GROMACS .gro file of C-alpha atoms in nm:
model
  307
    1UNK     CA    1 -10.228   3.925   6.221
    2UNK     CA    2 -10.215   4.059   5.885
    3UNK     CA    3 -10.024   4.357   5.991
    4UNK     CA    4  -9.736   4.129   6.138
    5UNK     CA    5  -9.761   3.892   5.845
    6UNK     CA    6  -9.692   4.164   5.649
    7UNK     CA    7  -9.436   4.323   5.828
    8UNK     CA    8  -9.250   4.013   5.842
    9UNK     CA    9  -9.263   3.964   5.466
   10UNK     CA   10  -9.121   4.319   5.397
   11UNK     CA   11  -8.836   4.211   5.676
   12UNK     CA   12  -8.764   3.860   5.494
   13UNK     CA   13  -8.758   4.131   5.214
   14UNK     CA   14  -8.498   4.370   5.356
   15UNK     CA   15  -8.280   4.076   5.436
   16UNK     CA   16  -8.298   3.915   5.110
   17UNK     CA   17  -8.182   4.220   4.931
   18UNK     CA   18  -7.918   4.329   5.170
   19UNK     CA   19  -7.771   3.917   5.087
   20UNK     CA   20  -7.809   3.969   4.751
   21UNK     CA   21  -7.585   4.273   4.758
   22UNK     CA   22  -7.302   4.147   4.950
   23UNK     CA   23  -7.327   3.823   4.721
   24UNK     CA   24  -7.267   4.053   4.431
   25UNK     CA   25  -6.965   4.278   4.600
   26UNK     CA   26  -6.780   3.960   4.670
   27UNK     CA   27  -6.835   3.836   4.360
   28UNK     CA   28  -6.687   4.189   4.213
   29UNK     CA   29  -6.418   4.240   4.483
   30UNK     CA   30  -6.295   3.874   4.387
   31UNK     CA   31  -6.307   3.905   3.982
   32UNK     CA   32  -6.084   4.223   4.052
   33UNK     CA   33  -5.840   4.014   4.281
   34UNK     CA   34  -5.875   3.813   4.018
   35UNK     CA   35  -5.723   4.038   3.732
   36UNK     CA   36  -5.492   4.203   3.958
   37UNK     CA   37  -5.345   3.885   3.999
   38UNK     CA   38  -5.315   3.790   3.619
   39UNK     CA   39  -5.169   4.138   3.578
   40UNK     CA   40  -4.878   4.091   3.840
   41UNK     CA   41  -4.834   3.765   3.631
   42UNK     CA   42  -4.772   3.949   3.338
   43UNK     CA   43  -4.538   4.221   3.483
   44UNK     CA   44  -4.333   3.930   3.627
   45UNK     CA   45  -4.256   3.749   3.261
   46UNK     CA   46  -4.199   4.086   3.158
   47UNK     CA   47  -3.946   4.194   3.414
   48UNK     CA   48  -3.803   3.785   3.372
   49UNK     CA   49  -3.802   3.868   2.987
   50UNK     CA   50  -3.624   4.215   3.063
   51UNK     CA   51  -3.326   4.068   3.271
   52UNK     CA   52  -3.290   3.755   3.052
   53UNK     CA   53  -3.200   4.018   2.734
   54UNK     CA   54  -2.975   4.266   2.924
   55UNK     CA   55  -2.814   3.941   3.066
   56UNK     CA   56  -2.787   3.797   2.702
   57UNK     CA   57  -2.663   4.163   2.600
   58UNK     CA   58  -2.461   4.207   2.884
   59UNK     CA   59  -2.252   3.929   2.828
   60UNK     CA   60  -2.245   3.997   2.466
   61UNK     CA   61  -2.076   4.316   2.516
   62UNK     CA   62  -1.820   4.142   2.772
   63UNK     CA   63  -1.715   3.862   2.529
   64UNK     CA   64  -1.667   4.155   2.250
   65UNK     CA   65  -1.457   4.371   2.487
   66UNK     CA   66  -1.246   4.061   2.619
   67UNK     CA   67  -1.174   3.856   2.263
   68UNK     CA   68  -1.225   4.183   2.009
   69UNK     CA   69  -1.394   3.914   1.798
   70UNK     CA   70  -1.760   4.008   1.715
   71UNK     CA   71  -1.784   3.698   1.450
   72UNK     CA   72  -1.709   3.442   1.710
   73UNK     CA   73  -1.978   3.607   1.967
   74UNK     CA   74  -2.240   3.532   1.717
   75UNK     CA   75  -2.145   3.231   1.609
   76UNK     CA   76  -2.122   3.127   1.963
   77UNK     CA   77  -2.425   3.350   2.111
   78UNK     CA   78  -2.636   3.032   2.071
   79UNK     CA   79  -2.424   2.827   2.257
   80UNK     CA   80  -2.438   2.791   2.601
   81UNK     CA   81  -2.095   2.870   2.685
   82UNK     CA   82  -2.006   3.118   2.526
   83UNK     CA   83  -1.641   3.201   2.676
   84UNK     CA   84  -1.505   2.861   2.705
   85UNK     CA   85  -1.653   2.791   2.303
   86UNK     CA   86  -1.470   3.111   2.205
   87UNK     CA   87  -1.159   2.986   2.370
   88UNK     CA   88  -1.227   2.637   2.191
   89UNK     CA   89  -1.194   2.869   1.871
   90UNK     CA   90  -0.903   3.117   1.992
   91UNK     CA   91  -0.629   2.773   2.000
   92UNK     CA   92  -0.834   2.614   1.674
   93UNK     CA   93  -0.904   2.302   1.902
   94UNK     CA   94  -0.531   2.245   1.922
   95UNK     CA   95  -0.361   2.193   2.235
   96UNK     CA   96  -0.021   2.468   2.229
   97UNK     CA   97   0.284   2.274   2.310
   98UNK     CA   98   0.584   2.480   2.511
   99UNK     CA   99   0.912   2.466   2.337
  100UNK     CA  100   1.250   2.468   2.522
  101UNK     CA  101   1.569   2.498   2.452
  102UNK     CA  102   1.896   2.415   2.583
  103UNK     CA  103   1.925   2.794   2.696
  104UNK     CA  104   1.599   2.683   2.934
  105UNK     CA  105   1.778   2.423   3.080
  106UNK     CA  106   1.865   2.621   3.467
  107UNK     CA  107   1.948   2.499   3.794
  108UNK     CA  108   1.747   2.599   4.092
  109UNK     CA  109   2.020   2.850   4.207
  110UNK     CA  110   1.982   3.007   3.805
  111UNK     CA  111   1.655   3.002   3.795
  112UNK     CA  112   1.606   3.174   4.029
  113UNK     CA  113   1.869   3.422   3.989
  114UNK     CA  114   1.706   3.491   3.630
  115UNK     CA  115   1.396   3.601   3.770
  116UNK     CA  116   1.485   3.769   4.026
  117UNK     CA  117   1.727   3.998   3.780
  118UNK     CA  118   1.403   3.941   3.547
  119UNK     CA  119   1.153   4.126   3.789
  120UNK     CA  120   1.404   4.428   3.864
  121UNK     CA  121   1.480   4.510   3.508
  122UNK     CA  122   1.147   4.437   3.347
  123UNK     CA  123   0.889   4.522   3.573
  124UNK     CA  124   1.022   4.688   3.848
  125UNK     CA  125   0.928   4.445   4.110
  126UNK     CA  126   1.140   4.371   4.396
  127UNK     CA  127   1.188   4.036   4.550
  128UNK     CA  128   1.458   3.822   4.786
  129UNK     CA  129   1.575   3.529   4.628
  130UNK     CA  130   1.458   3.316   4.963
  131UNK     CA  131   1.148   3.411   4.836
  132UNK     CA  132   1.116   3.312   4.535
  133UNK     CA  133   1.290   3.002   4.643
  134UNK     CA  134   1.036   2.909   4.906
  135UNK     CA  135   0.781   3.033   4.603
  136UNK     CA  136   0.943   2.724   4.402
  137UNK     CA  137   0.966   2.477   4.636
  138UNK     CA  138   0.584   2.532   4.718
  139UNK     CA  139   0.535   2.477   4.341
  140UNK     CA  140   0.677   2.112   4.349
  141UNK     CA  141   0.502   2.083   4.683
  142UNK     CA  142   0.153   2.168   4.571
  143UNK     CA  143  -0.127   2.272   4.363
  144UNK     CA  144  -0.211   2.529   4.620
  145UNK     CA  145  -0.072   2.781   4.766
  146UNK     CA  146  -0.094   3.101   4.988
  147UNK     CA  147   0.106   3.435   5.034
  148UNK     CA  148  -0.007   3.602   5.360
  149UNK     CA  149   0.117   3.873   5.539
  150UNK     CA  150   0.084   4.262   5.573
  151UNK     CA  151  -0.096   4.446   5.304
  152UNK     CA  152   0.169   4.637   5.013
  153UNK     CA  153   0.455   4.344   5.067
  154UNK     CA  154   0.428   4.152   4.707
  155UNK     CA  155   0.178   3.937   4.752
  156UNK     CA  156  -0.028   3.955   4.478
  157UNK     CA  157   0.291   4.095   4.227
  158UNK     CA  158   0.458   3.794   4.276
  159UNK     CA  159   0.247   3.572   4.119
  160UNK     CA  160   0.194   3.819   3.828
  161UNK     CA  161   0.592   3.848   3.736
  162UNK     CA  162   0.584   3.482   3.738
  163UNK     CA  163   0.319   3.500   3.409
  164UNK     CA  164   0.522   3.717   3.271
  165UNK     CA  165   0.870   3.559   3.339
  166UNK     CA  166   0.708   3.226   3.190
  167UNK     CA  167   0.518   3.413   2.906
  168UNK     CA  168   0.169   3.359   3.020
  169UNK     CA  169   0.047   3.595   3.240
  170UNK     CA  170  -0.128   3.513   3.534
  171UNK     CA  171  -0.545   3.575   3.568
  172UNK     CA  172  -0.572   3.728   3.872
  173UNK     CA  173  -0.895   3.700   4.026
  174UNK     CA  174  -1.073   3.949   4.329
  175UNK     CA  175  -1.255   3.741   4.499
  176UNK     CA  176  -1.546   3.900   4.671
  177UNK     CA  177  -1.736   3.899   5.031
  178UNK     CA  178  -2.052   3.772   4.884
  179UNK     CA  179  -1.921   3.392   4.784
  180UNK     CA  180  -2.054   3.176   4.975
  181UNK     CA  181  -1.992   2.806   4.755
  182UNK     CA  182  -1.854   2.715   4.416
  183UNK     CA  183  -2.129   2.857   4.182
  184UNK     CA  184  -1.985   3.235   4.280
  185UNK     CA  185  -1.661   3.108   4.159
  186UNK     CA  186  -1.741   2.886   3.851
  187UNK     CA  187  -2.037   2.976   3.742
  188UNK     CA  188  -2.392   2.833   3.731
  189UNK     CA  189  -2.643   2.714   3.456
  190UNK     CA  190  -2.916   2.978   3.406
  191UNK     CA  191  -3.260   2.756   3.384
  192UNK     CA  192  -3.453   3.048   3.234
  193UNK     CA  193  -3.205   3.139   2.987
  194UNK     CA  194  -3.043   2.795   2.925
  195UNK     CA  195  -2.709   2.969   2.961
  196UNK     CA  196  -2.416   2.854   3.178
  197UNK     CA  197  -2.306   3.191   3.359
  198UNK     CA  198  -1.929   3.191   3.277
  199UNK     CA  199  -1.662   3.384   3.546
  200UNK     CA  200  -1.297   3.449   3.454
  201UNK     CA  201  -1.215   3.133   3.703
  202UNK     CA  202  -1.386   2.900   3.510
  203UNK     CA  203  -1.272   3.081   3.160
  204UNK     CA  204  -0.865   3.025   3.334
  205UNK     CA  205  -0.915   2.698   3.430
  206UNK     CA  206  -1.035   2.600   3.113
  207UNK     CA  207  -0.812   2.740   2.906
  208UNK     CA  208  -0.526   2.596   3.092
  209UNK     CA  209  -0.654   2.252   2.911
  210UNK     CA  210  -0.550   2.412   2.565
  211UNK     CA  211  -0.171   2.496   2.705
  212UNK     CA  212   0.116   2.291   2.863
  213UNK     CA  213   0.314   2.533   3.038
  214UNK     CA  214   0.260   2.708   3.373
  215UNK     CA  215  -0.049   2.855   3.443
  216UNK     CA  216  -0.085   3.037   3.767
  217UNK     CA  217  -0.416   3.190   3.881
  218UNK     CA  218  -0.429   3.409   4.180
  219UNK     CA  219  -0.712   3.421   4.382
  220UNK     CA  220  -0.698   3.772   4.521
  221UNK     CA  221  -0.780   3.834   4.884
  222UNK     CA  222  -0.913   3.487   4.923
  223UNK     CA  223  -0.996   3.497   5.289
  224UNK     CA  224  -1.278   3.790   5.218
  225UNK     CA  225  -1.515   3.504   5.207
  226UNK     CA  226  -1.457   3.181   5.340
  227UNK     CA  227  -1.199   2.952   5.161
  228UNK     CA  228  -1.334   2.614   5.273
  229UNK     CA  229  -1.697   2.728   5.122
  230UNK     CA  230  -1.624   2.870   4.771
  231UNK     CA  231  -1.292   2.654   4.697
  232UNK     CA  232  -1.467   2.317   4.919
  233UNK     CA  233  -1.433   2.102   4.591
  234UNK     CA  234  -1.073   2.223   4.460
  235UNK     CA  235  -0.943   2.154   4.802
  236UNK     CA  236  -1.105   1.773   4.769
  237UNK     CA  237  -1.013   1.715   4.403
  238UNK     CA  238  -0.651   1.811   4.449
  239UNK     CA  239  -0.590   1.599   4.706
  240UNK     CA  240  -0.685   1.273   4.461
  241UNK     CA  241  -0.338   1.103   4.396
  242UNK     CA  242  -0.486   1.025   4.030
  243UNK     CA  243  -0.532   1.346   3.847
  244UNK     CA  244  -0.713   1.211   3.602
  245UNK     CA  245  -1.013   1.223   3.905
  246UNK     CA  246  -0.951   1.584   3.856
  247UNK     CA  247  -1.320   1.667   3.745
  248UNK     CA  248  -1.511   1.943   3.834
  249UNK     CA  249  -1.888   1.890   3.692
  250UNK     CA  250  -2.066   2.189   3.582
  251UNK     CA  251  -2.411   2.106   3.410
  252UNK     CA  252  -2.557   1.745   3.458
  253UNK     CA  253  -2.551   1.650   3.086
  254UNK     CA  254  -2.337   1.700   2.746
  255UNK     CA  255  -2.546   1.813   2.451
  256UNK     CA  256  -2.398   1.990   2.058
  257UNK     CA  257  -2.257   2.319   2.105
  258UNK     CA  258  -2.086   2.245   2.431
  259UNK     CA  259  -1.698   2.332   2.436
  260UNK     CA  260  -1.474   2.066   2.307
  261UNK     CA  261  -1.279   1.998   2.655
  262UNK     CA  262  -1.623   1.938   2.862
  263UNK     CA  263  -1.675   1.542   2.932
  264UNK     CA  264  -1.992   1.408   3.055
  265UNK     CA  265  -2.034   1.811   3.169
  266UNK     CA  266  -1.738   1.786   3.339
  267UNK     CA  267  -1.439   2.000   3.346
  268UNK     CA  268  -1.089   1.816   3.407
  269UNK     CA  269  -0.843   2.020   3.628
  270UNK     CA  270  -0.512   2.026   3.432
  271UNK     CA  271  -0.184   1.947   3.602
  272UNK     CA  272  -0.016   2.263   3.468
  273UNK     CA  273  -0.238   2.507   3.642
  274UNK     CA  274  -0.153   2.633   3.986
  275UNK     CA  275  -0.390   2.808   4.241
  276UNK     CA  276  -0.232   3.117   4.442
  277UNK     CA  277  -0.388   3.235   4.683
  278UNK     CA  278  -0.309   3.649   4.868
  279UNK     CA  279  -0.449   3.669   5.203
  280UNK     CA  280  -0.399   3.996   5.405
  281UNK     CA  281  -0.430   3.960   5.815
  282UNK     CA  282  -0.695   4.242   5.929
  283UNK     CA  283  -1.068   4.259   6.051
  284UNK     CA  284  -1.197   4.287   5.737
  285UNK     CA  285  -1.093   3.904   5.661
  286UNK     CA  286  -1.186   3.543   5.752
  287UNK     CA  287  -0.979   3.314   5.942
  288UNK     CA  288  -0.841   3.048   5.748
  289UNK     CA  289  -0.913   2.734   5.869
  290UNK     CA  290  -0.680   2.435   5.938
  291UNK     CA  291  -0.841   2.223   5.686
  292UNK     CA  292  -0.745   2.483   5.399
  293UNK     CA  293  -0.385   2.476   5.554
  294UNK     CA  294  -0.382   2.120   5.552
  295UNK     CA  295  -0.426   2.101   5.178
  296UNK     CA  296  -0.212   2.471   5.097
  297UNK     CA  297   0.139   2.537   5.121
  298UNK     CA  298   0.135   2.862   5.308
  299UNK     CA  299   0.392   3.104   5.237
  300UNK     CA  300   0.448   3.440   5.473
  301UNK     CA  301   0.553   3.783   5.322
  302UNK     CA  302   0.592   4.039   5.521
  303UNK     CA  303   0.861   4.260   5.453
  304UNK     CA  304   0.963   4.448   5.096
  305UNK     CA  305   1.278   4.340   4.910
  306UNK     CA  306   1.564   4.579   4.966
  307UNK     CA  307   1.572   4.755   4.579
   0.00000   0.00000   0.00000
């Protein structure tokens, strides 16, 4: 008996150590999960930290290429909008009235005569004057339009003589496959770096505000992504028979520093600006859909002007 009482001890023994031992692995293995984890922590902000600088930089650099202005970038690099408080700065706040004269005052036939004669001489562009007419009478017609047709027939040319023959060129803009809703098109606030992420849409549109002539701005190869996704709330807006409805809101609330044309962090469409739209007609492109033909006037190129 005092053999197995023994024996037993030593075995409550063995098992008591062999607990012990586990206890104390698990207790390692999770301390090192532990720091592992506060370590993955730390790369993150420091990766987050990385990308918010070269995004900072990055637009820096743009805004210094575009305006050739590196006072306004840092007087403005706190803002944030930095493009659309640069163009605040670029018209002095002032709204640029067009001038004409008697010489402006054309008939449709002249008009279009002049620009056709316009396009030949000064830029070597090539267009029939049922063209341009058709160009002019979707103008009056609406706010939005489309050329579509076989690639290399003018589409996206036209357009661009038109900025020059009014004396302000056109922004053309390539749209790209990845859009999927408005944000790829006008931007979208940054929450970690309290910046509003600015595109050359949103810069157009706004600057349009400061102007009252024509302002035309093509949307290149729009049907590479899908119209009624990216473009959803121009197509809605434009259709309002008041344009003061015309507002587009970009950031939920107005605070010092924003640009001077933002209301309520809203944007208000102008009536001068026009949206153009190219589409080309292969398998790399989108259908477009009845409900962005509803709200378009479509126009068809597909053959070259005779030089």
């Amino acid at each position: 008996m005092v053999v197995f009482f023994l024996f037993l001890l030593f075995a409550i023994f063995l098992l008591l150590k062999k607990y012990f031992r586990f206890s104390k692995k698990e207790r390692t293995k999770d301390d090192l999960l532990h720091e592992i984890a506060l370590l993955n922590n730390k790369i993150v902000e420091l990766v987050d930290e990385k990308n918010a600088n070269l995004i900072l930089s990055g637009e820096e650099n743009i805004i210094t290429k575009q305006f050739g202005n590196s006072k306004l970038t840092k007087k403005n690099e706190k803002n944030r909008f930095v493009k659309l408080n640069i163009v605040d700065e670029k018209y002095h706040y002032t709204i640029l009235q067009t001038k004409m004269g008697t010489e402006d005052e054309l008939t449709l036939k002249q008009l279009v005569e002049r620009f056709v004669n316009f396009s030949a001489s000064q830029l070597k562009l090539y267009y029939s004057e049922k063209i341009v007419r058709v160009f002019f009478a979707g103008m009056a017609t609406s706010k939005t339009m489309i050329l579509e047709g076989i690639s290399g027939t003018g589409k996206t040319s036209l357009p661009y003589a038109m900025g020059h023959f009014f004396n302000n060129e056109a922004d053309i803009i390539s749209v790209q496959p990845s859009w999927r809703d408005r944000a790829e098109m006008l931007g979208y606030l940054n929450e970690f770096t309290k910046k509003f992420n600015e595109t050359e849409f949103l810069r157009a549109v706004y600057e349009s505000s400061y102007r009252t002539d024509i302002n035309l701005i093509v949307l290149d190869e729009m049907n590479l992504a899908r119209v009624e996704y990216y473009f959803a709330d121009f197509l809605s807006l434009l259709e309002m028979p008041n344009p003061d409805e015309w507002m587009v809101e970009l950031v939920p609330d107005q605070i010092p520093g924003d640009p001077n044309n933002l209301i309520e962090g809203k944007i208000l469409v102008p009536q001068n600006v026009w949206f153009i739209g190219t589409a080309n007609r292969d398998d790399s492109t989108f259908t477009i859909t009845d409900k962005v033909y509803d709200r378009a006037v479509s126009i068809e190129i597909n053959n070259k002007a005779n030089v």
